Coordinates of C-alpha atoms and ligand atoms in Angstrom, one line a residue:
X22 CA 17.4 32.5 7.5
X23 CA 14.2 32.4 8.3
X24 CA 12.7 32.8 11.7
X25 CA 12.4 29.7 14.0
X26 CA 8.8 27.8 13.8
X27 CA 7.3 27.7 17.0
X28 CA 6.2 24.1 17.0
X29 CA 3.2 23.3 20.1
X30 CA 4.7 20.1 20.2
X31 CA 6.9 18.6 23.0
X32 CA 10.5 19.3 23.4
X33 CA 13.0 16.6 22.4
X34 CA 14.6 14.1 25.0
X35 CA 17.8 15.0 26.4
X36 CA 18.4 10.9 26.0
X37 CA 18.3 11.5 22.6
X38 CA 18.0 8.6 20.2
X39 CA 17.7 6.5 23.1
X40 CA 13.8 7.8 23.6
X41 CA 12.9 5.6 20.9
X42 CA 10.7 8.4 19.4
X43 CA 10.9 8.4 15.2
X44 CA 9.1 10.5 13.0
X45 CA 9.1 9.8 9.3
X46 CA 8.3 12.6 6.5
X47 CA 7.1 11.8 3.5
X48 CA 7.9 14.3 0.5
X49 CA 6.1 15.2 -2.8
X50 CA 3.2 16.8 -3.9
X51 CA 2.4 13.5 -6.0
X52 CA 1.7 11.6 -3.1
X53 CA -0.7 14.1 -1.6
X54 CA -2.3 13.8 -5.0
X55 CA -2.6 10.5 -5.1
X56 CA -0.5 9.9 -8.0
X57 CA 2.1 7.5 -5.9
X58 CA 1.5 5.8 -3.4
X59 CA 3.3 6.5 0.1
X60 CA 5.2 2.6 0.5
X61 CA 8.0 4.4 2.5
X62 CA 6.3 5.1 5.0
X63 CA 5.4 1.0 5.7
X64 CA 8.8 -0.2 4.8
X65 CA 10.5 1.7 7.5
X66 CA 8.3 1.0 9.6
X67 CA 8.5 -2.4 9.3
X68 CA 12.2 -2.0 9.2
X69 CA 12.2 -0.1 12.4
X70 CA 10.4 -2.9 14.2
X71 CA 13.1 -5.2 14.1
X72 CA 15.8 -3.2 16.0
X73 CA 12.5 -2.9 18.4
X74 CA 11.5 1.3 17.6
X75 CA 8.2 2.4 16.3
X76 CA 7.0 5.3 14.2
X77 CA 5.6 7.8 16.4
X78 CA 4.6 10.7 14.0
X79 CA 3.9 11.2 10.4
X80 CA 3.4 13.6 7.5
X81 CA 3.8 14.2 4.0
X82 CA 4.7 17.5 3.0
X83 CA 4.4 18.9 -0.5
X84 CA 7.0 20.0 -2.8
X85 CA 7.7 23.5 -1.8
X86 CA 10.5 25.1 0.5
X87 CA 8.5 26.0 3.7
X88 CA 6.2 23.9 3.8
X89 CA 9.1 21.4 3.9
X90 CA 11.2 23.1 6.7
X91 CA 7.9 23.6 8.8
X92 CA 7.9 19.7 9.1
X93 CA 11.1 19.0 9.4
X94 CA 11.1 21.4 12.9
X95 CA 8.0 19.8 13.7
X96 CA 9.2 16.7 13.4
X97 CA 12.4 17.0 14.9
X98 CA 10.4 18.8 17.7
X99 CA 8.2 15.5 18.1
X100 CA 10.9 12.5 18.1
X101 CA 14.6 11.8 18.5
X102 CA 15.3 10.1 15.4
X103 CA 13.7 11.9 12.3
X104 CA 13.8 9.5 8.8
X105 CA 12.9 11.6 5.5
X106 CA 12.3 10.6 2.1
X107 CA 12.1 12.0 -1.1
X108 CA 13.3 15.3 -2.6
X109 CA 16.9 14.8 -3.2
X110 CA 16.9 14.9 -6.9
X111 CA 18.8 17.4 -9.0
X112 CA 15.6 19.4 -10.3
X113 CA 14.1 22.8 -9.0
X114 CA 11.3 20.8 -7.1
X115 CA 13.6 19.1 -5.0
X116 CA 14.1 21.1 -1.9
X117 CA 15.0 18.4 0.8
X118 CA 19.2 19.8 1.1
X119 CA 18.0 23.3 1.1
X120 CA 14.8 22.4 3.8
X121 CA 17.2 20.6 6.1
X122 CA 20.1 23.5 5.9
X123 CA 17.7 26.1 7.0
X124 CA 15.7 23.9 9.7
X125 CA 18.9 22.8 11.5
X126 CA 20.9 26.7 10.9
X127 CA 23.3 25.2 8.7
X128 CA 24.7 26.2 5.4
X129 CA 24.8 23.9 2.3
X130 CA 28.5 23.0 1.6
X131 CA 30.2 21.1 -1.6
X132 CA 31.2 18.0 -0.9
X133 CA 33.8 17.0 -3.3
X134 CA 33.0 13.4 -2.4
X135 CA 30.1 13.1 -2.8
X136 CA 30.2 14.8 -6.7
X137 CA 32.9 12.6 -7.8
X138 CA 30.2 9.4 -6.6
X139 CA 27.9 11.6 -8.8
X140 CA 30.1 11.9 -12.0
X141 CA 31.7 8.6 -12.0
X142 CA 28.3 6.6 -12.1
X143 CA 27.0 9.0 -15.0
X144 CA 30.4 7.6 -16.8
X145 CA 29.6 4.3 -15.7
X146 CA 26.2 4.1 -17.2
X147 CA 27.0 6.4 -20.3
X148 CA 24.7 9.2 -19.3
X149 CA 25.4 12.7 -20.0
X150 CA 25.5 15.1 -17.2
X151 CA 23.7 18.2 -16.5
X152 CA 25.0 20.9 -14.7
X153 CA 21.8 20.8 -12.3
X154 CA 23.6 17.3 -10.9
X155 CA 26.1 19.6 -9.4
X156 CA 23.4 20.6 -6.8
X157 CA 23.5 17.0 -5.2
X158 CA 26.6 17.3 -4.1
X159 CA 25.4 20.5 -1.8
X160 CA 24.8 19.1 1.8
X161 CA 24.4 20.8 4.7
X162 CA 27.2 21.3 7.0
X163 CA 28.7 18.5 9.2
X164 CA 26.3 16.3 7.2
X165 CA 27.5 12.8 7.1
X166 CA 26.7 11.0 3.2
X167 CA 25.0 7.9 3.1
X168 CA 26.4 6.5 -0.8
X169 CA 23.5 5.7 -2.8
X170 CA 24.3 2.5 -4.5
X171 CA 21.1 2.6 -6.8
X172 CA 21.1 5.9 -8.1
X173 CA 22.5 8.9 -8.3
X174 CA 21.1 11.1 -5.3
X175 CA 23.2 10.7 -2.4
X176 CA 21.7 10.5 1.1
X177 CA 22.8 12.1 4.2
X178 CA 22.3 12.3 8.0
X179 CA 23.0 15.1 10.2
X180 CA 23.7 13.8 14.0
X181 CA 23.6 15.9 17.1
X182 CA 23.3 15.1 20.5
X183 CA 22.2 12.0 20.0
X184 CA 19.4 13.2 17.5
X185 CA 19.5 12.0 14.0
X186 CA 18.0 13.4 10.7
X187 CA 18.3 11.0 7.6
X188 CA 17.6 12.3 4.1
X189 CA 17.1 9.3 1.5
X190 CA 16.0 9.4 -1.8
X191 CA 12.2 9.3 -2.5
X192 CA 12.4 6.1 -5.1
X193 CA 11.9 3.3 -3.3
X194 CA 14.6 0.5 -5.1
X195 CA 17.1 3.3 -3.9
X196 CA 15.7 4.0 -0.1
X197 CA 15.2 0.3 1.1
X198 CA 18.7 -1.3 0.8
X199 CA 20.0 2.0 2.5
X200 CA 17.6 1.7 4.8
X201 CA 18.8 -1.6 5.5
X202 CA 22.3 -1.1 5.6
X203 CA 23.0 2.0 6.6
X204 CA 20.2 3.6 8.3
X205 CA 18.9 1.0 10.9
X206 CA 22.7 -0.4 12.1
X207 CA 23.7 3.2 13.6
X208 CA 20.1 3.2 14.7
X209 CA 20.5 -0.2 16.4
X210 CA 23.5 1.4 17.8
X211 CA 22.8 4.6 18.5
X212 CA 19.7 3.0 20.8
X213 CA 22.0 0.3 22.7
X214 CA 20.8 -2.5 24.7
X215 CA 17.9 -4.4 23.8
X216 CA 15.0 -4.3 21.5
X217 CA 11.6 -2.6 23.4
X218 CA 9.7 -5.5 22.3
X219 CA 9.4 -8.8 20.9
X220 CA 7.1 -9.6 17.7
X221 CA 5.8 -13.0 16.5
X222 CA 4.2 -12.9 13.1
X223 CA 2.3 -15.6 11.2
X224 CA -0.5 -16.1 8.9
X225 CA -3.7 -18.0 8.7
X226 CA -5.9 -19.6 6.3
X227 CA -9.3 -20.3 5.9
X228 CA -10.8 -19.3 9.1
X229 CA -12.7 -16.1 9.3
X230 CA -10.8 -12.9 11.1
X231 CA -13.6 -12.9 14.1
X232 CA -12.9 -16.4 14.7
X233 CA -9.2 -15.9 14.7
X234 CA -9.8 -12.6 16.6
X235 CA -11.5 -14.5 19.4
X236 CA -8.9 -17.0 19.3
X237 CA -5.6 -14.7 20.0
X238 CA -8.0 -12.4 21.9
X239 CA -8.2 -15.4 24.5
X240 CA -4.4 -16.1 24.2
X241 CA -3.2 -12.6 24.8
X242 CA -5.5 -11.6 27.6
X243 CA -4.2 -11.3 30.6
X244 CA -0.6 -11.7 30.0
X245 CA 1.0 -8.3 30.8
X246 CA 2.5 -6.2 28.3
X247 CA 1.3 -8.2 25.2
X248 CA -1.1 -7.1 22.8
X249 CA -1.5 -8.4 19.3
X250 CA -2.9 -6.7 15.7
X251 CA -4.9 -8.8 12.7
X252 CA -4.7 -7.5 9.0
X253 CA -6.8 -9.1 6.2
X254 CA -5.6 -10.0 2.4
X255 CA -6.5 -11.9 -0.2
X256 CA -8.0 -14.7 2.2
X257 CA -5.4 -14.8 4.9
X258 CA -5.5 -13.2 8.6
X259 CA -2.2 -11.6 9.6
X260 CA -1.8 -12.3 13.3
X261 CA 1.5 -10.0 14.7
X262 CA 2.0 -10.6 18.5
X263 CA 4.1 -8.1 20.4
X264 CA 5.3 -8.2 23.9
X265 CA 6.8 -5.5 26.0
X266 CA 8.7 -8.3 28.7
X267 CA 9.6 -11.6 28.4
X268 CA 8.6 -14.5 25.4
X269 CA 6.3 -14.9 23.0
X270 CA 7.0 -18.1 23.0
X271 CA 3.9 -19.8 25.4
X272 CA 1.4 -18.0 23.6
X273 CA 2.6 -19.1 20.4
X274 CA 2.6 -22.5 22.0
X275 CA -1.2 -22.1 22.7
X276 CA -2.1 -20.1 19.4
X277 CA -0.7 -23.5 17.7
X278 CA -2.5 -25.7 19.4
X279 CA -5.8 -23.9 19.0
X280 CA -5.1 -23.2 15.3
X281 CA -3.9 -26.5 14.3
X282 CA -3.7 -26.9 10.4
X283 CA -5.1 -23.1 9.9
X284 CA -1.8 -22.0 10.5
X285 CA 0.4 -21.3 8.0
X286 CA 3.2 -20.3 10.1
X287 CA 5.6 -17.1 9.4
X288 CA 5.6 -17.2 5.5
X289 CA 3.0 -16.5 2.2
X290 CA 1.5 -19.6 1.1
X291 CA 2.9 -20.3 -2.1
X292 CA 6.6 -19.6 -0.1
X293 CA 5.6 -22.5 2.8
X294 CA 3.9 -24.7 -0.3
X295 CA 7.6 -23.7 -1.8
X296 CA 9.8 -25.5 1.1
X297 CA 7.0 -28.0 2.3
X298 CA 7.5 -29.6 -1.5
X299 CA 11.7 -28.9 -1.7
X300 CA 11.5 -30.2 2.1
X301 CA 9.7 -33.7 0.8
X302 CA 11.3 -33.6 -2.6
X303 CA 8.3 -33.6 -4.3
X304 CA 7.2 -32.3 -7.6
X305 CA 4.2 -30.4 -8.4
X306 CA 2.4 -29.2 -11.9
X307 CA -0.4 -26.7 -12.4
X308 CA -3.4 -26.6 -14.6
X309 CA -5.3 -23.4 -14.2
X310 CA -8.4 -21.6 -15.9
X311 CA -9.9 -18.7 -13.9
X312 CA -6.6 -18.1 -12.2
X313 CA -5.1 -17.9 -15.7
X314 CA -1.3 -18.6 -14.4
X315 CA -1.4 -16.5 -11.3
X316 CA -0.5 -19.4 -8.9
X317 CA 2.3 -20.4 -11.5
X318 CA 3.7 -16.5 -11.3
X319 CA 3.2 -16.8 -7.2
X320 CA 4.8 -20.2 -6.9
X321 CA 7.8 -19.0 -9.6
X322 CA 8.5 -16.0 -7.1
X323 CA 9.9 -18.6 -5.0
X324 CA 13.3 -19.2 -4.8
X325 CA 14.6 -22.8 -5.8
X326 CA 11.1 -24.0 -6.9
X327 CA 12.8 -25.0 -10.5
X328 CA 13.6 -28.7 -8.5
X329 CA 10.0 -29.1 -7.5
X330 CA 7.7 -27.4 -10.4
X331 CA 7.6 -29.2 -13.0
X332 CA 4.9 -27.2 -15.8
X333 CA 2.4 -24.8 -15.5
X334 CA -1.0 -25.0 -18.0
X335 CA -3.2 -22.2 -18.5
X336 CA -6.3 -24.3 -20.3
X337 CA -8.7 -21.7 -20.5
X338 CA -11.5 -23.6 -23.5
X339 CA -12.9 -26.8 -23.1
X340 CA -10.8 -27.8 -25.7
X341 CA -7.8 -27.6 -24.4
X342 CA -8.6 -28.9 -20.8
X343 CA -9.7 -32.4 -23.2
X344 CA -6.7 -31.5 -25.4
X345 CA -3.6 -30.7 -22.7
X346 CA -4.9 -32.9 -19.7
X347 CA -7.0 -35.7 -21.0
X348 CA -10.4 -33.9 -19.3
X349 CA -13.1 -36.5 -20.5
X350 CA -15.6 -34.4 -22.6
X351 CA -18.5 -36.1 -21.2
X352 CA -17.4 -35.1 -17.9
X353 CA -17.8 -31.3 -19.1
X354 CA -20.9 -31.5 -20.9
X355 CA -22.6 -33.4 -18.2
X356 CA -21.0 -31.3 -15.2
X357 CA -20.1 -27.7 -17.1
X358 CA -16.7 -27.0 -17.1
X359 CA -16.7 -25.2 -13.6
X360 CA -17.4 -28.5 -11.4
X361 CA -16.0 -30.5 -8.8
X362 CA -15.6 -33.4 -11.6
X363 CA -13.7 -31.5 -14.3
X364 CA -11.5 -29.8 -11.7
X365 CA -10.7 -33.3 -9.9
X366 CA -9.9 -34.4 -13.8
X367 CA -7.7 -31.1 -14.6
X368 CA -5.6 -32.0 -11.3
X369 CA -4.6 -35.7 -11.9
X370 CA -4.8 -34.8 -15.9
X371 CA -1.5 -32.0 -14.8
X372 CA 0.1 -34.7 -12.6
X373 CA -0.3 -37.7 -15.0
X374 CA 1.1 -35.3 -18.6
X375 CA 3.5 -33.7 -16.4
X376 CA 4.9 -37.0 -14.3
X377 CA 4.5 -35.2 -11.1
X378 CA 3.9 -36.0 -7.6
X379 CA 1.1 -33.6 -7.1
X380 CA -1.1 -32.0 -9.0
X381 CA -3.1 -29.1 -8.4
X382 CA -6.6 -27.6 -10.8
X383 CA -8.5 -24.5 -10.7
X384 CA -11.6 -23.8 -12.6
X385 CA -14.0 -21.3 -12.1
X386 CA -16.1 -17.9 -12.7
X387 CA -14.2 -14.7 -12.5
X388 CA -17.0 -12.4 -14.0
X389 CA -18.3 -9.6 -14.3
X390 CA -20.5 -11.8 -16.3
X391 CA -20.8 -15.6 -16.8
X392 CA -22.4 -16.5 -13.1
X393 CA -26.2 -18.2 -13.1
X394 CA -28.1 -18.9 -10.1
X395 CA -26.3 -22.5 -9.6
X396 CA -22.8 -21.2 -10.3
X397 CA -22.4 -17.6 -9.5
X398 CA -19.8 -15.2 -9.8
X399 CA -17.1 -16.1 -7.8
X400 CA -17.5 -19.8 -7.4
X401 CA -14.3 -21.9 -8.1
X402 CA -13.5 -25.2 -8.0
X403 CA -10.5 -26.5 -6.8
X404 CA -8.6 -29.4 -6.7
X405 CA -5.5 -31.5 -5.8
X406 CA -4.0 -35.0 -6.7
X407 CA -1.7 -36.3 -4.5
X408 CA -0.8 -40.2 -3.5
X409 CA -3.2 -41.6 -6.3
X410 CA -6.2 -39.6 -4.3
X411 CA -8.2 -36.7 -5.2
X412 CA -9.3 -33.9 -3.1
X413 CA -11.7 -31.2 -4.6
X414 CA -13.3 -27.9 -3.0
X415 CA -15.6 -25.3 -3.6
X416 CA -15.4 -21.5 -3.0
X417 CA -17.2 -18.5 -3.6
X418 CA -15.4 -15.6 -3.4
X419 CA -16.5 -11.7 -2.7
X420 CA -14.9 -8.7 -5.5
X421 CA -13.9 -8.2 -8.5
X422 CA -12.1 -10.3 -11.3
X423 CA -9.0 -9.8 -10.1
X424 CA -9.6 -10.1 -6.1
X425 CA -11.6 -13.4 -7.4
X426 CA -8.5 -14.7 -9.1
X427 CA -6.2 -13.6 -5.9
X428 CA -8.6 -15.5 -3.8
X429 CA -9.2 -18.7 -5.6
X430 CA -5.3 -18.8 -6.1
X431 CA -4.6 -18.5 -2.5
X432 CA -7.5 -21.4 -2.0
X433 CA -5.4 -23.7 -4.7
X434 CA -2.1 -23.5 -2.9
X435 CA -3.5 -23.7 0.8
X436 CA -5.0 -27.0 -0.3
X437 CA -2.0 -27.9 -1.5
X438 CA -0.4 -27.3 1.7
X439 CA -2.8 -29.1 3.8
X440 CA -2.1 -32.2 1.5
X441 CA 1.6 -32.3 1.7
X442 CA 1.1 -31.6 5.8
X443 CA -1.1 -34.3 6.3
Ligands
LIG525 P1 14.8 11.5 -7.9 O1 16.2 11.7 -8.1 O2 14.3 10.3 -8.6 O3 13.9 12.7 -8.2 P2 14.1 12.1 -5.2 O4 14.9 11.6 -4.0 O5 14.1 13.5 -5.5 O6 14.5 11.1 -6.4 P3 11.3 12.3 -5.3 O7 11.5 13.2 -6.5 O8 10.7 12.9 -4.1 O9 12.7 11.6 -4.9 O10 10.5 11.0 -5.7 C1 10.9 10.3 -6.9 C2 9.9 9.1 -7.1 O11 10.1 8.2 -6.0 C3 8.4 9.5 -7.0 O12 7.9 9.9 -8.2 C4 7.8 8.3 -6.5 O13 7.5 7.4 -7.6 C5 8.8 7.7 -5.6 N1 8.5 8.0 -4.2 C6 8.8 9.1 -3.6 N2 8.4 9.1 -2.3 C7 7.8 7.9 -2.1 C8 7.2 7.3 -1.0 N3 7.0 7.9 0.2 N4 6.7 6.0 -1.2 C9 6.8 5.4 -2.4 N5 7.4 6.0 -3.5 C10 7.9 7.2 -3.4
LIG526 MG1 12.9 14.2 -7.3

């Protein structure tokens, strides 16, 4: 055994998991290199917040024995409740059963259990076995195993006094769902009582983040032990409101009234588009050219949308927007293809070939090149036919192709859901 680390850091509750401290280590020298990217690290967080703990300290630590049980002390120096990821794999650069053993002063035992889990899913998916898969079955002592139903590393937590260290694999397919089921319900137990705070999350379109800033700004201020956070993407403000005591639920009250039809409410946009046209009954088809499909592929991640979309059309030439949806071609040539006109025609064109209730058009200038002073880079038109009327917009959008196409998607199906809230 090594000698102990003599962390600076603070010693460890005597309430144990009920201090609501967590620290979360990230593993592998990949992510340090910027080869993956560290999504753990988010996804328990935002697991963690709905049992009502937060993330108090963080690291990644390379692939390498000391480095590894240096953080682990650290960590477990730091918070109550100590959530690791990575480094459970059969091969020589996976130390995270060794690292744990020698932080805590355990030994690394067999565990017959958890090698026949092992063996029987290499029979089950016909793969041979090496005999380095023997070392995953090696867990330090008194270690509890946490089945990995994704793959073949089994995780494990070591509990004591209250204190918990979780080991679960580094991929993240196999660390969410045992996140979700195993890790956070003996968490939620092991903290008892209620939740330290409340959240209310929901998104907004189409006003800038200073205005919507100043908005929850004036909501939140004032009322004791609430604060609130804004994130930006692809268009939409992020709005999570916390509070420490009592409900969220009279400053959601205001925030509504002040954001009106901005709000989205708790869901993406092409998921509330999703139930606002299931919830009507409603069928919608697409006709897209700069977007080239992505609203179909956003609107298709929704569950159930097969009663309400009807077809998609990526009409990318002039040709086949006259072809496909009945685009007049002297509505191009006098207008250009990226115009109010030819995306109002492109929207009832999808409704009318389709037979759908709404229909819904983008047409516009992705770039790099392409743009002119009139129509620059950027600029889409967008449009929607719904009840025999038809509504077109303009946007210019900031970044690159792709961000472009993100943005001018997002634009399509927030008009969409202003016309079936109206
Ligand atoms: P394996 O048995 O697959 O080796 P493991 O538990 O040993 O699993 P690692 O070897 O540390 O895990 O990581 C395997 C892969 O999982 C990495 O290459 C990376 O793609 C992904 N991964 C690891 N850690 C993270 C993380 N924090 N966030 C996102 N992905 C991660
Ligand atoms: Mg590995």
């Amino acid at each position: 055994m090594r000698k102990p680390h003599r962390a600076e850091a603070p010693r460890p509750s005597r309430r144990g998991a009920k201090a609501g401290r967590v620290a979360v280590l990230s593993t592998g020298t990949e992510l340090l290199r910027g080869r993956s990217t560290d999504t753990n690290l988010a996804s328990i967080a935002r697991a963690l917040e709905t049992i009502g703990l937060e993330v108090s300290y963080h690291a990644t630590a390379p692939d390498d024995l000391d480095r590894l049980v240096e953080e682990i002390r650290l960590a477990s120096a730091r918070a109550e409740i100590v959530i690791l990821t990575g480094g459970l794999g059969p091969t020589e650069d996976d130390f995270t059963r060794r690292a744990a053993a020698e932080a805590y002063g355990r030994e690394l035992v067999f565990r017959p259990s958890a090698w026949n889990a092992i063996r029987s899913r290499f029979r089950r998916f016909r793969i041979p076995m090496a005999a380095i898969n023997r070392r995953q079955a090696f867990l330090p002592r008194g270690a509890r195993i946490l089945p990995n139903p994704n793959g073949s590393a089994p995780g494990f937590v070591v509990e004591s006094a209250g204190r918990f260290f979780f080991a679960l694999p580094g991929p993240p397919r196999e660390m969410v769902p045992m996140l979700q089921r195993q890790v956070l319900p003996r968490l939620a137990a092991a903290i008892g009582g209620k939740p330290r705070f409340k959240l209310w999350e929901a998104r907004v379109f189409g006003m800038p983040e200073g205005t919507v800033d100043e908005i929850v700004r004036h909501v939140v201020a004032r009322r004791p032990g609430a604060s609130y956070g804004l994130t930006v993407s692809g268009g939409t403000v992020n709005i999570t409101l916390r509070v420490e005591r009592g409900s969220p639920l009279p400053m959601v009250r205001a925030l509504r009234r002040k954001l009106g039809l901005f709000l989205v409410g708790p869901k993406s946009l092409e998921e509330t588009v999703g139930d606002l046209l299931l919830r009507r009954g409603k069928t919608i088809a697409l006709a897209e050219s700069c977007t080239g499909g992505l609203i179909s592929h956003k609107l298709t991640n929704v569950a159930g949308i097969s009663a309400a979309l009807l077809e998609a059309c990526v009409c990318y030439s002039n040709r086949s927007k006259i072809s496909r949806l009945g685009v007049p071609a002297p509505t191009i040539r006098r207008h250009g293809a990226v115009s109010a006109e030819v995306a109002a025609a492109m929207a009832e064109g999808a409704a009318r070939t389709a037979g759908a209730d709404v229909g819904v058009a983008v047409t516009g200038i992705a770039g790099p090149s392409g743009g002119s002073k009139k129509k620059p880079v950027g600029l889409a038109w967008h449009a929607v036919h719904y009840r025999g009327r038809t509504r077109a917009e303009r946007g210019v959008f900031p970044g690159d192709r792709m961000a472009i196409k993100e943005r001018a998607a997002h634009f399509a199906l927030d008009l969409v859901r202003r016309a079936l809230s109206e």
